[in-house]
PDB file of C-alpha atoms in Angstrom:
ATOM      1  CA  UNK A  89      32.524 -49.593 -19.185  1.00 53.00           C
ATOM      2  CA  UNK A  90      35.144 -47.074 -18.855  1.00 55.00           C
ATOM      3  CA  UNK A  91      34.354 -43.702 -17.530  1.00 55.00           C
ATOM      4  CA  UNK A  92      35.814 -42.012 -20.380  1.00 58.00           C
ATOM      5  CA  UNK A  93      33.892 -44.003 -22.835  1.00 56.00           C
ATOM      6  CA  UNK A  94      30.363 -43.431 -20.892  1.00 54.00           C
ATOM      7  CA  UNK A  95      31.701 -39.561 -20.868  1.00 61.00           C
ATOM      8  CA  UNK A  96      31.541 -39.814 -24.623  1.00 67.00           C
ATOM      9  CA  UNK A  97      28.443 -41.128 -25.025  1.00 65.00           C
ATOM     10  CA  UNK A  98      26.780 -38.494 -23.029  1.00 66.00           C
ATOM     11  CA  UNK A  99      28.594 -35.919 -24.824  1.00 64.00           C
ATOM     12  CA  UNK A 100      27.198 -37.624 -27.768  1.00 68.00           C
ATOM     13  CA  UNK A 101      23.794 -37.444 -26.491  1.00 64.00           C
ATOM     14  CA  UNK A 102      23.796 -33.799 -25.430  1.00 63.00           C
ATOM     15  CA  UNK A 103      25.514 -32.910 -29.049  1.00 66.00           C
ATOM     16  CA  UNK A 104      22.284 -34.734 -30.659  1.00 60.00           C
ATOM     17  CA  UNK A 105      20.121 -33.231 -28.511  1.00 59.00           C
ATOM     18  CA  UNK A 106      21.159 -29.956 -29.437  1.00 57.00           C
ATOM     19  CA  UNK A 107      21.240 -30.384 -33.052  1.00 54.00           C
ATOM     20  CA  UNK A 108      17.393 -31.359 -32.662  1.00 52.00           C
ATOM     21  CA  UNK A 109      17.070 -27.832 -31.167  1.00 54.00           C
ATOM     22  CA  UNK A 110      18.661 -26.132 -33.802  1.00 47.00           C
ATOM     23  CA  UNK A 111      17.028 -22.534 -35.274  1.00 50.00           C
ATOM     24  CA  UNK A 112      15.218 -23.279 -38.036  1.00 51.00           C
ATOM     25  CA  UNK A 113      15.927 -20.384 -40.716  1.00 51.00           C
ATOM     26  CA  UNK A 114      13.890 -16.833 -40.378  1.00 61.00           C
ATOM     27  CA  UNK A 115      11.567 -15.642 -42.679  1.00 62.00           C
ATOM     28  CA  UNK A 116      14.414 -13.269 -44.131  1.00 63.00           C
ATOM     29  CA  UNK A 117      16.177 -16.225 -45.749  1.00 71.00           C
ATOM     30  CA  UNK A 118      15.956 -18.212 -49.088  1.00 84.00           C
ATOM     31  CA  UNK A 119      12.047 -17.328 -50.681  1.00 88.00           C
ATOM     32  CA  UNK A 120      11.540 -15.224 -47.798  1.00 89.00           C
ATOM     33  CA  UNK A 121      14.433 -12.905 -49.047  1.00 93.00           C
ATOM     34  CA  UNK A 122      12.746 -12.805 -52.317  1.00 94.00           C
ATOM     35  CA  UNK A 123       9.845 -11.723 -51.057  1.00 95.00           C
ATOM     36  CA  UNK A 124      10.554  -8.998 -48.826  1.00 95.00           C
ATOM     37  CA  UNK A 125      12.815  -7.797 -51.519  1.00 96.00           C
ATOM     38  CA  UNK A 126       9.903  -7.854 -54.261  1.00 96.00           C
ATOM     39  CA  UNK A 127       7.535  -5.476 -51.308  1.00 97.00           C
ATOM     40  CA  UNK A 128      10.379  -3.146 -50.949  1.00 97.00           C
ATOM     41  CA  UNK A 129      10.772  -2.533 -54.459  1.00 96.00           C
ATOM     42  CA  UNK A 130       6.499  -2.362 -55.029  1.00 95.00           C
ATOM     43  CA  UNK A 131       6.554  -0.311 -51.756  1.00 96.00           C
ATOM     44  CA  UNK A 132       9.326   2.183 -53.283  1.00 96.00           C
ATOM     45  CA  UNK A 133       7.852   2.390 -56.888  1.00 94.00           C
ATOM     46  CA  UNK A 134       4.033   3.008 -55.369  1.00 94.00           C
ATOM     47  CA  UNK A 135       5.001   5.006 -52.811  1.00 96.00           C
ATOM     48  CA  UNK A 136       7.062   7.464 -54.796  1.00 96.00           C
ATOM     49  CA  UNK A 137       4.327   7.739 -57.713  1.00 94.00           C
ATOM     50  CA  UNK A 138       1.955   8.000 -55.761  1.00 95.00           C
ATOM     51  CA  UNK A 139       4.050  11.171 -53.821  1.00 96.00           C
ATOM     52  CA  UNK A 140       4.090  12.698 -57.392  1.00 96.00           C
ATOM     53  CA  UNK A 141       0.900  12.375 -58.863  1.00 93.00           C
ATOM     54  CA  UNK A 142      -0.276  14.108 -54.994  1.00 95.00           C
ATOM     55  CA  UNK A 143       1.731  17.142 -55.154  1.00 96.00           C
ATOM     56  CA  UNK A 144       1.642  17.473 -59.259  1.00 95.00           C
ATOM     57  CA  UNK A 145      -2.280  16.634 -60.085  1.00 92.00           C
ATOM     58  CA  UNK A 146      -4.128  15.210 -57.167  1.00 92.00           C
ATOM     59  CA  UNK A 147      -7.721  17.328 -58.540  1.00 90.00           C
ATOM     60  CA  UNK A 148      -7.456  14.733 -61.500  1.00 89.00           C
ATOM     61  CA  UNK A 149      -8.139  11.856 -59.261  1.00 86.00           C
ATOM     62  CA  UNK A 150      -8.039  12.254 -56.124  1.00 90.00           C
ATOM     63  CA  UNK A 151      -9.311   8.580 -54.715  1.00 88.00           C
ATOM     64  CA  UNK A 152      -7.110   6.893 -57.123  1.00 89.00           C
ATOM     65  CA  UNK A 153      -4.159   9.059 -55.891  1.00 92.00           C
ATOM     66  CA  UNK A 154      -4.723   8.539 -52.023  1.00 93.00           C
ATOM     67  CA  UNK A 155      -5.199   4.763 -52.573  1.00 92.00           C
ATOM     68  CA  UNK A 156      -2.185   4.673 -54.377  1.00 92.00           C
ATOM     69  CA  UNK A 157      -0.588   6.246 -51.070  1.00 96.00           C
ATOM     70  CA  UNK A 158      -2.092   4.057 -48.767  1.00 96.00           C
ATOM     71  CA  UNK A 159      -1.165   1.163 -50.619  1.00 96.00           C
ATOM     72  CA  UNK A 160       2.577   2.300 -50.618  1.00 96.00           C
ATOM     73  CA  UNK A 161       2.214   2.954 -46.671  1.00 97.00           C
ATOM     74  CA  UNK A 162       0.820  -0.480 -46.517  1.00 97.00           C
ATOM     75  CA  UNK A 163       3.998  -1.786 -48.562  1.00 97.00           C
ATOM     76  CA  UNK A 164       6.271   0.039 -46.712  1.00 98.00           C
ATOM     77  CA  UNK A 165       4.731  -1.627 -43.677  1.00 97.00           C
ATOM     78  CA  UNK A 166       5.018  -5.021 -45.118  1.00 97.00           C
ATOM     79  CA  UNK A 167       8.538  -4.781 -45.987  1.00 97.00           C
ATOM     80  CA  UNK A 168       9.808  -3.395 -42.653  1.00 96.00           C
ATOM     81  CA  UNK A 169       7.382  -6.020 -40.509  1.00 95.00           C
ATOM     82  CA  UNK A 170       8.733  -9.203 -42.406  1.00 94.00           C
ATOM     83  CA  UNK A 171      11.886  -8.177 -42.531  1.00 93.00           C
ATOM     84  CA  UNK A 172      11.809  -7.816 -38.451  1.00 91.00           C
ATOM     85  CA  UNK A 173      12.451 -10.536 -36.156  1.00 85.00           C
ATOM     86  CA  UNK A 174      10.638  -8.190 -33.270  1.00 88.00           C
ATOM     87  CA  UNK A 175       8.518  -9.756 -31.239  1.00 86.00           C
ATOM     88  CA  UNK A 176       5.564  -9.247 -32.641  1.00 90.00           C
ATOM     89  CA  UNK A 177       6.551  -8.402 -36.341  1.00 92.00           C
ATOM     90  CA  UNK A 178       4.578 -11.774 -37.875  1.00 92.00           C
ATOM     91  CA  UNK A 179       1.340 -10.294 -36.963  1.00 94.00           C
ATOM     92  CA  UNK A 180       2.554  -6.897 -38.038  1.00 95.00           C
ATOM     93  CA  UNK A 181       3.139  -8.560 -41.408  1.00 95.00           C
ATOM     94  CA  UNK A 182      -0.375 -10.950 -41.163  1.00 96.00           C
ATOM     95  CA  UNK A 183      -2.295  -8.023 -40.794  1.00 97.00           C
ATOM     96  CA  UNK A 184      -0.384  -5.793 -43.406  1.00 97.00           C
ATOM     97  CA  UNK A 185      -0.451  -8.453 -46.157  1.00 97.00           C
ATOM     98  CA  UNK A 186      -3.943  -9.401 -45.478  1.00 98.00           C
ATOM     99  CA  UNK A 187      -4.970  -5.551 -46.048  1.00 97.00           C
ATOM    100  CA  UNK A 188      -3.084  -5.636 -48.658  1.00 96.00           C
ATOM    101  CA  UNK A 189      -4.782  -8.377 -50.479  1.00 97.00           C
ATOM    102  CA  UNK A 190      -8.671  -6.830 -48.966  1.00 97.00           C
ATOM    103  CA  UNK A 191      -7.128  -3.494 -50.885  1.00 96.00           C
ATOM    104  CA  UNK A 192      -6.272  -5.264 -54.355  1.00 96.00           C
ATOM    105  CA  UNK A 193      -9.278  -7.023 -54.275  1.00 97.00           C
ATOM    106  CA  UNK A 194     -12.301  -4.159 -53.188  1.00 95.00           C
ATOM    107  CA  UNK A 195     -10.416  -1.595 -55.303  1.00 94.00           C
ATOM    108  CA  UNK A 196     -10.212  -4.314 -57.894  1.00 94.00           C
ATOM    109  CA  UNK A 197     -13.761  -4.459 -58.003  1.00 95.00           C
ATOM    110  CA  UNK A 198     -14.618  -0.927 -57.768  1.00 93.00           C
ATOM    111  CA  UNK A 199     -12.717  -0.094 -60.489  1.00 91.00           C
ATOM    112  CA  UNK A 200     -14.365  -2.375 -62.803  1.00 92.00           C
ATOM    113  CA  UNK A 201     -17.702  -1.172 -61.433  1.00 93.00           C
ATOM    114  CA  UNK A 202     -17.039   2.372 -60.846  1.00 89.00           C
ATOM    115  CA  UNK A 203     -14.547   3.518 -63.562  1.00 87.00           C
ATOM    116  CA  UNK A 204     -15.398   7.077 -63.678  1.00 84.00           C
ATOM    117  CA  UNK A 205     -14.189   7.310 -59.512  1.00 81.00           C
ATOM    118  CA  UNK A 206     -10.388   5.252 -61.404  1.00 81.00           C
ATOM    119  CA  UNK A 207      -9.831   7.451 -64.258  1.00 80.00           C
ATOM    120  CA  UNK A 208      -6.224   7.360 -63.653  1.00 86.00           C
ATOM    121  CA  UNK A 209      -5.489   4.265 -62.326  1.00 86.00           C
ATOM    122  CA  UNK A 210      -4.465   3.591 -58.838  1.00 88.00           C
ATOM    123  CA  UNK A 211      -2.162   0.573 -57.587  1.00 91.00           C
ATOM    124  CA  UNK A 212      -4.820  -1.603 -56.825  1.00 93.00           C
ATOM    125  CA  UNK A 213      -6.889  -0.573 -59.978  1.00 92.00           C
ATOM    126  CA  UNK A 214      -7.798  -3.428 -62.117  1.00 93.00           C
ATOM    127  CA  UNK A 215      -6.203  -5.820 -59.719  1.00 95.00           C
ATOM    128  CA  UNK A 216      -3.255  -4.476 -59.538  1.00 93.00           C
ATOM    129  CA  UNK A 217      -3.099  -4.865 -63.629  1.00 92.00           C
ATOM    130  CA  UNK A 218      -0.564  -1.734 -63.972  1.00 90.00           C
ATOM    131  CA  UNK A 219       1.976  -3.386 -62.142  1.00 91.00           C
ATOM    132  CA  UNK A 220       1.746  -7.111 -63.939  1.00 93.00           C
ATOM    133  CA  UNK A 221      -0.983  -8.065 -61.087  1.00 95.00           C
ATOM    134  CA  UNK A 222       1.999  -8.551 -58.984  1.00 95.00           C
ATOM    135  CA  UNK A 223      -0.068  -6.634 -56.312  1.00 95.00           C
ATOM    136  CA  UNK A 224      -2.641  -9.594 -56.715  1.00 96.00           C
ATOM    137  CA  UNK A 225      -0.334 -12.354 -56.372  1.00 97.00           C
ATOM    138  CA  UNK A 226       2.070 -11.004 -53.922  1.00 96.00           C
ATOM    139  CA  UNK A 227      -0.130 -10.949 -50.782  1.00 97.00           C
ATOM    140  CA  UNK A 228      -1.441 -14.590 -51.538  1.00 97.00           C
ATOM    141  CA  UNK A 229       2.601 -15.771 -51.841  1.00 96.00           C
ATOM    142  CA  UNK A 230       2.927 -13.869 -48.199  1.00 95.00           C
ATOM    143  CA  UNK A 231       0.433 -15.413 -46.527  1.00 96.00           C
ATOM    144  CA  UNK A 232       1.265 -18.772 -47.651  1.00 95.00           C
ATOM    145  CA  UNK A 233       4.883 -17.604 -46.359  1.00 94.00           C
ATOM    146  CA  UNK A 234       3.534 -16.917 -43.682  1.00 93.00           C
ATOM    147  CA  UNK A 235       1.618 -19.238 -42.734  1.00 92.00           C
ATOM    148  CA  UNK A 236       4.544 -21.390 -43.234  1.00 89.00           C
ATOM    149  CA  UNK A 237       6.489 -19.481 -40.971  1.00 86.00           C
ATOM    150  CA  UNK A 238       4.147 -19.408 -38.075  1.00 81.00           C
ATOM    151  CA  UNK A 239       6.184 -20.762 -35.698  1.00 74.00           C
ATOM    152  CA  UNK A 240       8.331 -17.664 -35.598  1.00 60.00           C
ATOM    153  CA  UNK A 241       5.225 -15.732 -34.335  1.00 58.00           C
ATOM    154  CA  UNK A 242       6.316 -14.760 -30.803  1.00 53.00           C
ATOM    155  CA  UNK A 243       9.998 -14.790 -31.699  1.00 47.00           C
TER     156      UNK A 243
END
């Protein structure tokens, strides 16, 4: 065997090896895009109502209003954390989404039980009804993305 041709094969080898090795893509690609593009525009419209109905009428409801805040804040978080590919942004974005979806749900609940504290509803009122209960489903389709995307954990 020829040293050129047993050159080749190792350059082969290492070229294949390599490949193996390759990146896989970051959460801020394909669905992942989609997502973090769907919690910026939630975090945006909740945040900036919730900014208004504070400074114009927060004596009408105040709980409602300051939940609507915090669940902006909370967006806001989201959006930044999965977007990030800091060290340490998937557990940013674990524990963000999972509040998120302990928020939908307990103010969920309270509303339906307590309706006289959610006169005016909040984000999370009703399950997140006022905004097609796309505050419902969107934590479950992030930690599913998440969890999919696990690996990138310490990145």
């Amino acid at each position: 065997m020829g040293e050129k041709q047993r050159n080749s094969r190792i350059m082969q080898a290492a070229e294949a090896r390599s490949a193996n090795k390759a990146p896989k893509p970051s959460r801020s690609t394909g669905l992942g895009r989609v997502i973090i593009a769907v919690y910026g525009i939630l975090a945006l419209a909740a945040t900036v109502r919730a900014v208004y109905q504070i400074m114009s009428k927060f004596d009408e409801a105040p709980i409602a209003y300051s939940l609507s805040l915090v669940s902006g804040l909370i967006y806001i978080l989201a959006t930044f954390s999965l977007s990030s590919a800091k060290r340490g942004a998937w557990l940013v974005s674990l524990y963000a989404v999972a509040i998120e979806l302990v928020g939908v749900i307990v103010v969920g609940i309270l509303s339906l039980t307590h309706p006289e504290e959610f006169a005016h509803p909040s984000v999370w009122s009703g399950f997140g009804e006022g905004y097609g209960y796309v505050p419902l489903v969107l934590p479950l389709i992030g930690l599913w993305w998440l969890y999919r995307n696990r690996n990138e954990r310490h990145v």
